[in-house]
Amino acid sequence: MTSPNIHLHERLRVLAQNIWWTWHPEVISLFSDLHPQLWRQVDHNPIAFLDQITPEQIEERASALVLHSRINYAFRRLNEYVAKDRTWGGTHCGNLNKRPVVYFSAEFGLHESLPIYSGGLGILAGDHLKSASDLGIPLIGIGLLYQQGYFSQRLSKDGWQEENYVNLQINNLPLKTVLDSSGQPLVLRIETRSGLLQARVWKLQVGRVCLMLLDSNVEGNSTEDRELTSRLYGGDNKLRIRQEVLLGIGGARILQALNISPGVLHLNEGHSAFAILEEVRRIMEYDQIPFYRAHRRVSLYTVFTTHTPVAAGHDRFPPDLVEEHLGIFREKMGLSHDDFMALGRVNPQDRSEPFCMTVLALKTSRRANGVSAIHGTVSRLAWNSLWPARSEKDVPIGHITNGVHVLSWLAPQMYQLFGTRLGQDWPTRMAYPDFWERISEIDDGELWETHQSLKMRLIRFVRRRLQLQSERQCHGDTLKQIDQILDPDVLTIGCARRFATYKRGDLILSQPERLAKLIEDAHRPIQIIFAGKSHPRDDDGKRLLQRIAQYSYNSAHVRRIVFVENYDYNVARHLVQGVDVWLNTPRRPLEACGTSGQKVLLNGGLNLSVLDGWWNEAYDGKNGFAVGHGGMHNDPDEQYRRDAEYLYETLEKEVIPLYYDRGTEGIPHHWVQRMKHAMQTLGWRFSADRMVKDYAESSYLPAASATSAEME
Ligand SMILES: *Cc1c(COP(=O)(O)O)cnc(C)c1O
């Protein structure tokens, strides 16, 4: 059976089974060229796509569009990619080949068709896996498969967030059942005082690395436990602790079942910290050594990354809940209740103190880090109490600043422009600063035109979305003038993030008259695209979101201020690739990193941001714009007022004049200089390749060699 049509269909199926395709524009375009509408309709899911198109249709379309060689080429590229062993990791990470890095995270954001992420933490974890794959670092991801994912967002007519949950179609995802040594589906079992908790495991291929996802929806579990992994961050404390028991203990048991011994445990945030304890238990049993020795050994190869700048944002569980779900596990390790609780307490003697996952992780990892320089400082201050004998600067928490996976976030048009002007093999050179230096060789006009076409693409996307939104909300007026909403010649500001009060997404609305003047200016107007979700239980965040949505519905500004619902990977991709300016106005120093601005700069957008998170170390005066000078105030309201003042001033005096300062052919040369300068100075520094190499060099390799030394 080698008729050519089956061949093509099969090859596309193989491509669909490894989400390597998501960061290769030449593969994405195969699907979108075959059937653009269907591709959109299935939310860019190639498996669902191939189920709805017959091999004959594919053959027909492929012939008409001459796609055969492109499909065969993509297929060959994937095989070469997976087989290649001469990689950065192959050269530098020999130690990890037998004992890989195991990377735990409660969420992974890899693509819109796999909605098992809520926001920044998940996207970061997804980018980490993709870069580890590109670099050839031996790594296994462990997470949870949420049957209903994170919610999809709609706004009511008065701007209030409504949350919808839809069941994932597992058949439509590139997931394979993980089998045990006897070839049966692997089932993990964890005993707790409120019943046996079981889970199956799915495997997802991310280029060269794989991601294991635990799923509690199995026969034999109580109804409640079957729904344990339904939703991301839903439910109460009990559900949360059980999810975290599953992620940490269950995750570590996958490794045991598959005979994988970890060289490094990397905990991406504290949710998975119970993994440490399961690893300790295994070593106690295997080597017949006491708790404290096993505990010390595991800490040598545990790496912990904290993401939450506010101490109140960390998971904490009361003693009775810990006893209910971990009591049996604790007894297996021979620990008393108090000794166990002490592992998660700042003050072990304080019996009223709850069990904090971050405390457990910090106490049991030799290497811990925040996600930007300023966040490192904030974290050392916040956790000084764990090392009372040390001064703040000696608290053992460092930092590795986040980065983004370049090929996932760079627009295909930019990818092509780089290829044409800087050599088709540029992706192999993107880790080096001198590659980015060469951006200056690209003609101003060509870069500007590419950017403008991306902006137009964003505008068409937003109009399509608004059309759907307004049909549902019956804003008849909006519908009629949909083609007049947003103008590609107007300075376009994007502001998309989780709407939590400390992120202050509404700062730009704080002086409505001043803003109205900027929007309505006859010669140099601005327009703003908002997007973002609030946590389902954060009513303050939802009120903030509602203020923004209502402002956008206000008929005076309908053409220039829009709110795009359901911020996800896809919306983010369009936004970061098409805006002129990316606005970020958190209350300093509460933004841990804020990676979305890094996606923007790759595509030629400029950041306008408070000097917080990554921007605090990235801004050099010429690669974007700063809101304020990095000041803080004890009174949040005063800080809000001051930052608002700075924001308007910077817009009025710097951003707007520079944008509308046009040369002979309408090109804003000074602006384009800034775009180039941002790409040159920041493109490599804030890439996930740089970040993952930093983890490898400063954390993974030292951690792995400490264990090998210990074992000898
Ligand atoms: C990048 C991204 C984030 C994180 O952005 P921040 O700047 O950290 O807020 C959140 N959600 C989505 C969909 C993203 O793509």
XYZ file of C-alpha atoms and ligand atoms in Angstrom:
727
model
C 0.000 0.000 0.000
C 2.256 2.785 -1.148
C -0.094 4.753 -3.306
C 1.195 8.324 -3.247
C -1.908 9.835 -1.633
C -1.752 7.618 1.459
C 1.864 8.529 1.612
C 1.187 12.239 1.941
C -1.591 11.780 4.444
C 0.580 9.489 6.542
C 3.487 11.888 6.467
C 1.270 14.720 7.632
C 0.038 12.454 10.418
C 3.579 11.803 11.562
C 4.253 15.539 11.545
C 1.108 16.111 13.611
C 2.256 13.668 16.292
C 5.278 15.689 17.359
C 4.553 19.243 18.299
C 7.879 20.196 16.769
C 5.614 21.448 13.952
C 4.367 24.319 16.149
C 7.669 26.180 15.870
C 8.317 25.557 12.192
C 6.440 28.054 10.020
C 7.122 25.990 6.895
C 5.188 23.082 8.453
C 2.353 25.236 9.813
C 1.875 26.690 6.349
C 1.407 23.195 4.904
C -1.750 22.806 6.935
C -2.983 26.330 6.464
C -2.336 26.213 2.710
C -4.150 22.905 2.341
C -7.369 24.336 3.743
C -7.206 27.746 5.417
C -10.775 27.766 6.723
C -10.671 24.280 8.131
C -7.329 25.063 9.745
C -8.860 28.009 11.571
C -12.024 26.115 12.380
C -10.112 23.337 14.196
C -8.154 25.898 16.244
C -4.898 25.012 14.479
C -5.066 21.396 15.602
C -3.501 19.200 12.879
C -4.965 15.928 14.167
C -8.505 17.282 14.126
C -7.658 18.787 10.746
C -6.525 15.466 9.243
C -9.636 13.751 10.584
C -11.810 16.082 8.598
C -10.044 15.933 5.286
C -9.682 12.785 3.201
C -6.403 11.533 1.697
C -7.961 12.158 -1.718
C -8.731 15.764 -0.877
C -5.199 16.225 0.392
C -3.773 14.738 -2.779
C -5.941 16.981 -4.902
C -5.076 20.146 -3.002
C -1.412 19.208 -2.771
C -1.218 18.731 -6.532
C -2.957 21.996 -7.237
C -0.618 23.854 -4.884
C 2.507 21.795 -5.636
C 2.928 20.842 -1.999
C 4.435 17.377 -2.397
C 8.030 18.388 -2.135
C 7.284 20.731 0.772
C 5.561 17.941 2.684
C 8.367 15.508 1.987
C 10.937 18.107 2.966
C 9.191 18.839 6.284
C 8.984 15.118 6.997
C 12.697 14.700 6.339
C 13.535 17.751 8.473
C 11.654 16.294 11.434
C 13.443 12.975 11.145
C 16.809 14.660 10.885
C 16.011 16.883 13.848
C 15.057 13.996 16.095
C 18.028 11.861 15.036
C 20.695 14.547 15.273
C 23.151 13.964 18.090
C 25.633 16.748 17.439
C 23.910 19.381 19.522
C 24.880 21.859 22.209
C 23.656 19.418 24.846
C 25.471 16.539 23.186
C 28.714 18.448 23.617
C 28.126 20.021 27.024
C 25.735 17.807 28.938
C 27.290 14.356 28.756
C 26.635 13.811 32.440
C 22.902 14.090 31.938
C 22.593 11.452 29.245
C 22.224 8.578 31.648
C 20.402 10.600 34.250
C 18.276 13.328 32.671
C 16.847 16.543 34.035
C 13.269 16.045 35.180
C 11.299 19.266 34.905
C 8.091 19.525 36.943
C 5.430 22.135 36.305
C 1.707 22.401 37.065
C 1.143 23.849 33.607
C 2.723 23.751 30.179
C 1.850 26.237 27.443
C 2.936 24.740 24.152
C 0.210 25.659 21.704
C -3.398 26.847 21.612
C -4.610 23.370 20.644
C -3.405 22.004 23.990
C -4.953 24.308 26.593
C -3.200 22.998 29.718
C -1.781 26.376 30.737
C -3.221 29.517 32.248
C -0.572 32.130 31.576
C 3.033 33.136 32.051
C 4.173 30.199 34.182
C 2.888 27.687 31.660
C 4.173 29.495 28.588
C 7.580 29.679 30.231
C 7.532 25.930 30.913
C 6.536 25.252 27.300
C 9.316 27.479 25.993
C 11.759 25.734 28.345
C 10.910 22.323 26.858
C 11.182 23.591 23.292
C 14.601 25.137 23.884
C 15.842 22.085 25.774
C 14.804 20.109 22.714
C 16.530 22.460 20.259
C 19.693 22.463 22.368
C 19.649 18.692 22.782
C 19.557 18.733 26.588
C 18.319 15.422 28.035
C 15.140 16.480 29.812
C 11.725 15.038 30.657
C 8.776 17.234 31.533
C 6.136 16.196 34.061
C 2.747 17.835 34.405
C -0.992 17.240 34.662
C -3.450 16.671 31.850
C -6.397 18.922 32.580
C -9.462 17.432 30.915
C -11.122 20.815 30.722
C -7.993 22.914 30.600
C -8.166 26.519 31.703
C -11.416 28.364 31.046
C -12.241 30.144 27.861
C -13.317 33.708 28.472
C -16.330 35.636 27.337
C -17.501 38.995 28.549
C -21.102 39.806 29.290
C -22.664 42.909 27.801
C -21.541 44.920 30.788
C -18.004 43.614 30.656
C -18.116 40.994 33.392
C -15.952 37.922 32.799
C -17.751 34.622 32.239
C -15.860 31.377 32.324
C -16.579 28.413 30.085
C -15.056 25.006 30.407
C -15.051 22.537 27.547
C -13.839 18.951 27.616
C -10.663 18.270 25.694
C -10.928 15.695 22.958
C -8.018 13.455 23.895
C -8.291 11.607 20.566
C -7.515 14.859 18.847
C -4.291 15.426 20.728
C -0.884 13.893 20.030
C -0.962 11.898 23.266
C 0.163 8.301 23.673
C -0.631 6.064 26.622
C 2.455 5.277 28.681
C 2.849 1.551 29.312
C 4.460 -0.249 32.233
C 7.173 -2.923 31.956
C 4.613 -5.603 31.195
C 3.099 -3.632 28.339
C -0.062 -2.627 30.207
C -1.164 0.989 30.581
C 0.815 2.371 33.497
C -1.345 3.119 36.530
C 0.112 4.970 39.500
C -1.315 4.520 42.968
C -0.947 6.803 45.944
C -2.440 5.829 49.293
C -4.063 8.573 51.333
C -6.338 8.596 54.364
C -9.187 9.674 52.130
C -8.793 6.867 49.645
C -6.487 5.435 47.044
C -5.629 7.955 44.355
C -4.828 6.535 40.938
C -3.721 8.003 37.663
C -2.740 7.046 34.155
C -0.030 8.749 32.169
C 0.070 10.299 28.713
C 3.143 11.080 26.726
C 3.569 14.033 24.400
C 6.566 14.415 22.101
C 8.062 17.921 22.033
C 10.808 17.669 19.435
C 13.486 15.553 21.087
C 12.116 15.740 24.608
C 8.963 14.272 26.026
C 6.346 15.494 28.412
C 4.511 13.070 30.730
C 1.044 14.137 31.802
C -0.804 12.597 34.740
C -4.524 12.073 34.408
C -6.722 10.995 37.332
C -9.797 10.262 35.222
C -9.533 6.473 35.594
C -11.818 3.696 36.733
C -11.398 2.834 40.379
C -11.041 6.446 41.500
C -13.835 8.114 43.438
C -15.927 10.518 41.384
C -14.214 13.377 43.132
C -10.757 12.048 42.287
C -11.727 11.402 38.695
C -12.330 15.123 38.421
C -9.129 16.033 40.200
C -7.330 16.914 37.010
C -10.323 18.501 35.277
C -9.359 22.094 35.701
C -6.298 24.197 36.158
C -6.321 26.073 39.473
C -9.974 25.360 40.139
C -11.446 24.264 43.432
C -10.529 24.560 47.068
C -7.500 23.740 49.192
C -8.376 20.073 49.361
C -8.488 19.728 45.608
C -5.267 21.649 45.324
C -3.305 19.579 47.775
C -4.523 16.413 46.077
C -3.526 17.768 42.678
C -0.114 18.581 44.079
C 0.247 15.143 45.666
C -0.507 13.691 42.264
C 1.891 15.978 40.415
C 4.800 15.596 42.831
C 4.531 12.075 44.231
C 2.805 10.638 41.164
C 5.295 12.372 38.881
C 8.293 10.950 40.727
C 6.700 7.501 40.589
C 6.472 7.654 36.799
C 10.252 7.819 36.790
C 10.502 4.770 39.031
C 8.061 2.800 36.898
C 10.069 3.587 33.779
C 13.439 2.990 35.437
C 14.602 6.526 34.925
C 16.863 7.875 37.609
C 16.880 11.660 37.591
C 20.167 13.546 37.424
C 18.370 16.760 38.360
C 14.920 17.540 39.743
C 13.866 20.960 38.518
C 10.741 22.311 40.210
C 9.144 25.088 38.205
C 7.318 26.810 41.103
C 6.374 25.105 44.368
C 3.302 23.142 43.212
C 5.385 20.038 42.528
C 7.587 20.151 45.631
C 6.246 16.842 47.023
C 8.355 15.227 44.294
C 11.361 15.888 46.517
C 9.835 13.801 49.296
C 8.972 10.880 47.060
C 12.547 10.927 45.797
C 13.755 10.912 49.421
C 11.460 8.001 50.239
C 12.742 6.002 47.267
C 16.359 6.526 48.245
C 15.693 5.637 51.897
C 14.157 2.386 50.750
C 16.677 1.583 48.043
C 19.854 2.455 49.921
C 18.506 1.697 53.381
C 19.629 5.035 54.758
C 17.890 7.312 57.250
C 15.685 10.220 56.278
C 18.158 12.991 56.962
C 20.854 11.463 54.737
C 18.489 10.792 51.865
C 17.066 14.281 52.268
C 20.526 15.816 52.058
C 21.360 13.803 48.972
C 18.194 14.781 47.103
C 18.712 18.428 47.923
C 22.059 18.286 46.107
C 20.350 17.686 42.780
C 17.183 19.661 43.269
C 16.788 23.003 41.504
C 13.906 25.281 42.435
C 12.588 28.254 40.503
C 10.257 30.615 42.322
C 7.929 32.829 40.300
C 5.781 34.645 42.800
C 7.121 37.884 44.209
C 4.569 38.223 46.995
C 4.908 35.846 49.942
C 1.102 35.658 50.176
C 0.913 34.141 46.715
C 2.432 30.802 47.725
C 0.516 27.591 48.380
C -0.037 26.911 52.081
C -1.918 23.971 53.608
C -3.194 23.569 57.185
C -1.880 20.607 59.277
C -5.053 18.505 59.165
C -5.208 18.673 55.405
C -1.562 17.634 55.161
C -2.216 14.736 57.536
C -5.269 13.582 55.582
C -3.524 13.451 52.231
C 0.078 12.768 53.194
C -0.225 10.976 56.558
C 0.277 7.475 55.146
C 3.147 8.668 53.010
C 4.733 10.339 56.062
C 4.524 7.122 58.072
C 6.368 5.260 55.321
C 9.250 7.651 55.802
C 9.129 7.168 59.563
C 8.512 10.839 60.300
C 6.282 12.210 63.052
C 3.566 14.656 62.093
C 5.566 17.532 63.588
C 8.748 16.537 61.798
C 6.874 16.366 58.531
C 5.180 19.728 59.058
C 8.562 21.232 59.930
C 9.690 20.631 56.353
C 7.169 23.221 55.172
C 7.411 25.703 58.047
C 9.583 28.765 58.350
C 9.540 28.265 62.110
C 9.414 24.501 62.794
C 8.338 25.137 66.405
C 5.270 27.112 65.406
C 2.458 24.591 65.380
C -0.006 27.087 63.990
C 2.061 27.666 60.882
C 0.682 25.985 57.757
C 2.752 23.846 55.409
C 4.143 26.019 52.626
C 5.218 24.403 49.367
C 7.770 27.131 48.676
C 9.352 26.614 52.089
C 9.649 22.886 51.408
C 11.232 23.612 48.040
C 13.633 26.233 49.384
C 14.719 24.057 52.305
C 15.396 21.085 50.070
C 17.077 22.512 47.022
C 20.750 23.367 46.880
C 20.033 25.728 44.007
C 17.136 28.187 43.950
C 16.456 31.142 41.711
C 14.060 33.926 40.881
C 13.246 34.826 37.281
C 14.844 38.273 36.873
C 17.566 40.175 38.705
C 15.103 42.352 40.589
C 12.962 39.340 41.428
C 16.050 37.624 42.849
C 16.492 40.578 45.204
C 12.823 40.610 46.164
C 12.909 36.864 46.845
C 16.015 37.080 49.035
C 14.275 39.713 51.112
C 11.007 37.769 51.267
C 12.676 34.538 52.426
C 15.412 35.929 54.663
C 13.520 34.471 57.630
C 14.433 30.964 56.448
C 18.110 31.844 56.958
C 17.926 34.099 60.013
C 21.686 34.006 60.578
C 22.410 35.420 57.145
C 22.167 38.907 55.832
C 19.730 39.503 53.011
C 22.333 39.456 50.267
C 23.593 36.059 51.418
C 20.238 34.336 51.210
C 20.908 31.472 48.762
C 18.457 32.468 46.043
C 19.966 33.654 42.787
C 18.290 34.550 39.538
C 18.080 33.349 35.963
C 16.083 35.766 33.865
C 13.355 34.217 31.743
C 13.539 34.164 27.987
C 11.213 33.204 25.146
C 11.476 30.494 22.517
C 12.331 32.571 19.474
C 10.896 30.355 16.744
C 7.572 30.019 18.569
C 7.032 33.752 18.817
C 8.726 35.220 15.780
C 6.343 36.022 12.924
C 6.873 33.911 9.782
C 7.318 37.134 7.802
C 10.187 38.211 10.078
C 11.618 34.706 9.902
C 11.651 35.031 6.129
C 13.103 38.517 6.186
C 15.962 37.320 8.406
C 16.481 34.402 6.044
C 16.598 36.538 2.921
C 18.849 39.200 4.377
C 20.984 37.318 6.886
C 21.220 33.796 5.460
C 18.746 30.914 5.399
C 20.639 29.114 8.145
C 20.128 31.983 10.602
C 18.221 29.901 13.187
C 21.436 27.964 13.855
C 23.185 31.232 14.722
C 20.546 32.938 16.815
C 22.208 32.158 20.137
C 25.079 34.482 19.247
C 25.026 38.251 19.763
C 26.857 38.855 16.471
C 23.968 37.378 14.532
C 21.591 39.907 16.072
C 24.102 42.716 15.441
C 23.555 42.118 11.762
C 19.923 43.207 11.979
C 21.327 46.685 11.263
C 22.031 45.478 7.713
C 18.318 45.164 7.017
C 16.961 48.135 5.120
C 14.768 50.462 7.229
C 12.019 50.464 4.633
C 11.953 46.704 4.362
C 11.777 46.204 8.117
C 9.081 48.837 8.452
C 7.012 47.344 5.634
C 7.238 43.891 7.166
C 6.137 45.317 10.491
C 3.246 47.192 8.882
C 2.028 44.061 7.139
C 2.091 42.235 10.475
C 0.114 45.051 12.032
C -2.472 44.775 9.278
C -2.659 41.050 9.904
C -3.270 41.751 13.605
C -5.958 44.286 12.774
C -7.781 41.847 10.505
C -7.581 39.235 13.244
C -8.978 41.639 15.839
C -11.814 42.709 13.526
C -12.769 39.085 12.944
C -12.793 38.468 16.680
C -14.763 41.622 17.425
C -17.305 40.678 14.810
C -17.910 37.387 16.609
C -17.964 39.085 19.995
C -20.427 41.742 18.926
C -22.726 39.260 17.208
C -23.000 37.515 20.531
C -23.385 40.687 22.525
C -25.651 42.352 19.956
C -23.716 45.595 19.736
C -25.348 46.282 16.369
C -23.444 49.540 15.964
C -20.042 47.971 16.150
C -20.964 45.467 13.503
C -21.768 48.013 10.855
C -18.466 49.812 11.151
C -16.240 46.816 11.680
C -13.957 47.829 8.818
C -13.315 51.132 10.483
C -12.150 49.647 13.721
C -8.420 50.180 14.152
C -6.257 51.866 11.577
C -2.859 50.513 10.477
C -1.473 54.037 10.212
C -2.215 54.821 13.839
C 0.244 54.137 16.673
C -0.999 50.821 18.028
C -0.493 49.905 21.661
C -1.029 46.366 22.961
C -1.795 45.698 26.590
C -2.455 42.066 27.386
C -1.902 40.296 30.656
C -3.615 38.614 33.514
C -5.857 41.178 35.128
C -4.752 41.157 38.726
C -4.761 44.387 40.669
C -0.976 44.619 41.148
C -0.514 44.481 37.365
C -2.535 47.714 37.101
C -3.759 47.068 33.539
C -6.018 50.114 33.910
C -3.245 52.616 34.662
C -3.590 54.167 31.220
C -7.286 54.846 31.868
C -6.612 56.737 35.067
C -6.855 60.205 33.500
C -9.718 59.721 31.036
C -9.667 63.217 29.581
C -5.977 63.174 28.934
C -6.310 59.766 27.313
C -9.285 60.884 25.202
C -7.141 63.710 23.847
C -4.470 61.249 22.773
C -6.990 58.957 21.140
C -8.809 61.702 19.293
C -5.802 63.727 18.184
C -6.408 64.669 14.558
C -2.828 64.174 13.386
C -1.121 61.862 15.835
C -3.716 59.582 17.429
C -3.166 56.362 19.334
C -5.214 53.168 19.547
C -5.110 50.398 22.156
C -5.837 46.680 22.010
C -6.527 45.074 25.375
C -6.754 41.373 26.199
C -6.406 39.207 29.269
C -8.157 36.990 31.766
C -8.694 37.298 35.488
C -8.391 34.364 37.810
C -11.940 32.944 38.223
C -11.948 33.748 41.931
C -10.254 37.147 41.782
C -13.190 39.554 41.935
C -10.968 42.607 42.273
C -9.177 41.558 39.107
C -12.512 41.049 37.382
C -13.679 44.522 38.345
C -10.488 45.959 36.897
C -11.082 44.001 33.696
C -14.671 45.220 33.603
C -13.557 48.866 33.827
C -11.349 48.348 30.785
C -14.010 46.459 28.839
C -16.634 49.114 29.566
C -14.256 51.826 28.482
C -13.775 49.978 25.200
C -17.561 49.706 24.696
C -17.958 53.449 25.184
C -19.119 54.571 21.753
C -16.817 57.604 21.631
C -13.802 55.328 21.437
C -15.152 52.197 19.822
C -12.889 52.505 16.801
C -9.731 53.037 18.764
C -10.031 51.057 21.995
C -10.850 47.382 21.765
C -10.943 44.413 24.067
C -10.227 41.007 22.524
C -11.731 38.184 24.553
C -10.074 34.933 25.517
C -6.380 35.816 25.620
C -4.546 32.611 24.777
C -1.509 31.452 22.847
C -3.113 32.352 19.532
C -4.289 35.826 20.560
C -0.895 36.446 22.148
C 0.898 35.425 18.969
C -1.085 37.876 16.849
C -0.676 40.683 19.356
C 3.055 40.389 19.986
C 3.730 40.152 16.264
C 1.672 43.144 15.226
C 1.723 45.956 17.794
C 3.936 49.032 17.667
C 4.164 49.342 21.433
C 3.692 46.856 24.268
C 2.486 48.435 27.461
C 3.264 47.003 30.891
C 2.550 48.953 34.053
C 2.802 46.659 37.089
C 3.385 47.985 40.560
C 7.148 47.770 41.025
C 8.643 45.414 42.268
C 5.812 42.901 41.995
C 6.274 41.732 38.405
C 8.505 38.662 38.647
C 9.630 38.861 35.029
C 6.871 39.653 32.494
C 8.021 37.701 29.477
C 5.444 38.882 26.948
C 7.480 42.008 26.177
C 10.328 39.758 25.054
C 8.076 38.202 22.406
C 7.253 41.693 21.139
C 10.807 42.924 20.694
C 11.691 39.985 18.430
C 9.027 41.169 16.026
C 10.020 44.817 16.018
C 7.581 46.115 18.646
C 8.866 48.474 21.336
C 8.307 48.070 25.046
C 6.825 50.857 27.127
C 7.100 49.561 30.639
C 7.645 50.281 34.283
C 11.236 49.391 35.210
C 10.334 46.087 36.770
C 10.979 42.413 36.032
C 13.089 41.799 32.928
C 12.699 45.385 31.675
C 14.584 46.680 34.692
C 17.724 44.957 33.406
C 16.980 45.260 29.673
C 16.245 48.958 29.175
C 19.273 50.981 28.062
C 17.601 54.282 27.143
C 17.388 53.522 23.417
C 15.783 50.092 23.042
C 12.261 51.021 24.078
C 10.678 53.346 26.638
C 10.568 53.463 30.423
C 7.634 54.529 32.559
C 9.302 56.414 35.417
C 12.757 55.898 36.818
C 12.331 52.798 38.919
C 10.879 54.576 41.939
C 8.630 53.026 44.558
C 6.341 54.376 47.220
C 4.995 52.818 50.393
C 1.526 54.019 49.537
C 0.247 52.066 46.509
C -2.194 54.844 45.597
C 0.571 57.406 45.501
C 2.728 55.094 43.407
C -0.238 54.639 41.065
C -0.688 58.386 40.650
C 2.992 58.999 40.030
C 3.345 56.172 37.537
C 0.245 57.358 35.672
C 1.813 60.795 35.384
C 5.044 59.285 34.060
C 3.099 57.137 31.616
C 1.222 60.051 30.037
C 4.345 62.161 29.936
C 6.368 59.488 28.179
C 3.588 58.920 25.686
C 3.127 62.615 24.972
C 6.778 63.650 24.898
C 8.625 60.602 23.625
C 6.583 57.796 22.128
C 4.049 59.675 20.009
C 6.446 62.304 18.582
C 9.020 59.665 17.659
C 6.430 57.460 15.977
C 4.991 60.218 13.839
C 8.359 61.700 12.898
C 8.384 60.513 9.288
C 11.055 60.625 6.605
C 10.528 61.131 2.904
C 8.800 57.848 2.154
C 6.732 57.870 5.299
C 9.251 55.776 7.171
C 9.870 56.725 10.814
C 13.635 56.239 10.667
C 14.319 57.112 14.311
C 11.630 54.705 15.415
C 13.030 51.969 13.182
C 16.459 52.618 14.711
C 14.940 51.820 18.081
C 13.308 48.656 16.745
C 16.654 47.492 15.401
C 18.491 48.467 18.532
C 16.023 46.490 20.673
C 16.402 43.392 18.490
C 20.172 43.716 18.478
C 20.673 44.222 22.184
C 17.918 42.006 23.529
C 17.105 39.300 20.963
C 19.706 36.825 22.150
C 19.727 37.867 25.814
C 16.062 37.213 26.385
C 15.762 34.039 24.384
C 14.846 30.746 26.013
C 18.005 29.216 24.509
C 20.097 31.599 26.601
C 17.903 30.886 29.628
C 18.092 27.096 29.299
C 21.861 27.247 28.774
C 22.108 29.330 31.950
C 20.147 26.659 33.808
C 22.354 23.963 32.340
C 25.617 25.682 33.193
C 24.822 27.177 36.552
C 22.356 24.627 37.928
C 21.922 21.350 36.043
C 25.545 20.414 35.466
C 26.808 21.288 38.954
C 23.779 19.527 40.478
C 24.295 16.419 38.365
C 27.995 16.192 39.147
C 27.320 16.633 42.857
C 25.100 13.544 42.718
C 27.542 11.468 40.714
C 30.262 12.349 43.252
C 27.950 11.381 46.089
C 27.075 8.045 44.481
C 30.693 6.952 44.019
C 3.541 35.242 27.210
C 2.186 35.017 27.723
C 1.882 35.295 29.068
C 2.892 35.851 30.036
O 3.098 37.201 29.831
P 3.481 38.197 31.007
O 4.211 39.271 30.338
O 4.353 37.418 31.942
O 2.228 38.627 31.613
C 0.594 35.054 29.515
N -0.356 34.558 28.696
C -0.087 34.269 27.400
C -1.181 33.719 26.548
C 1.181 34.491 26.877
O 1.439 34.189 25.606
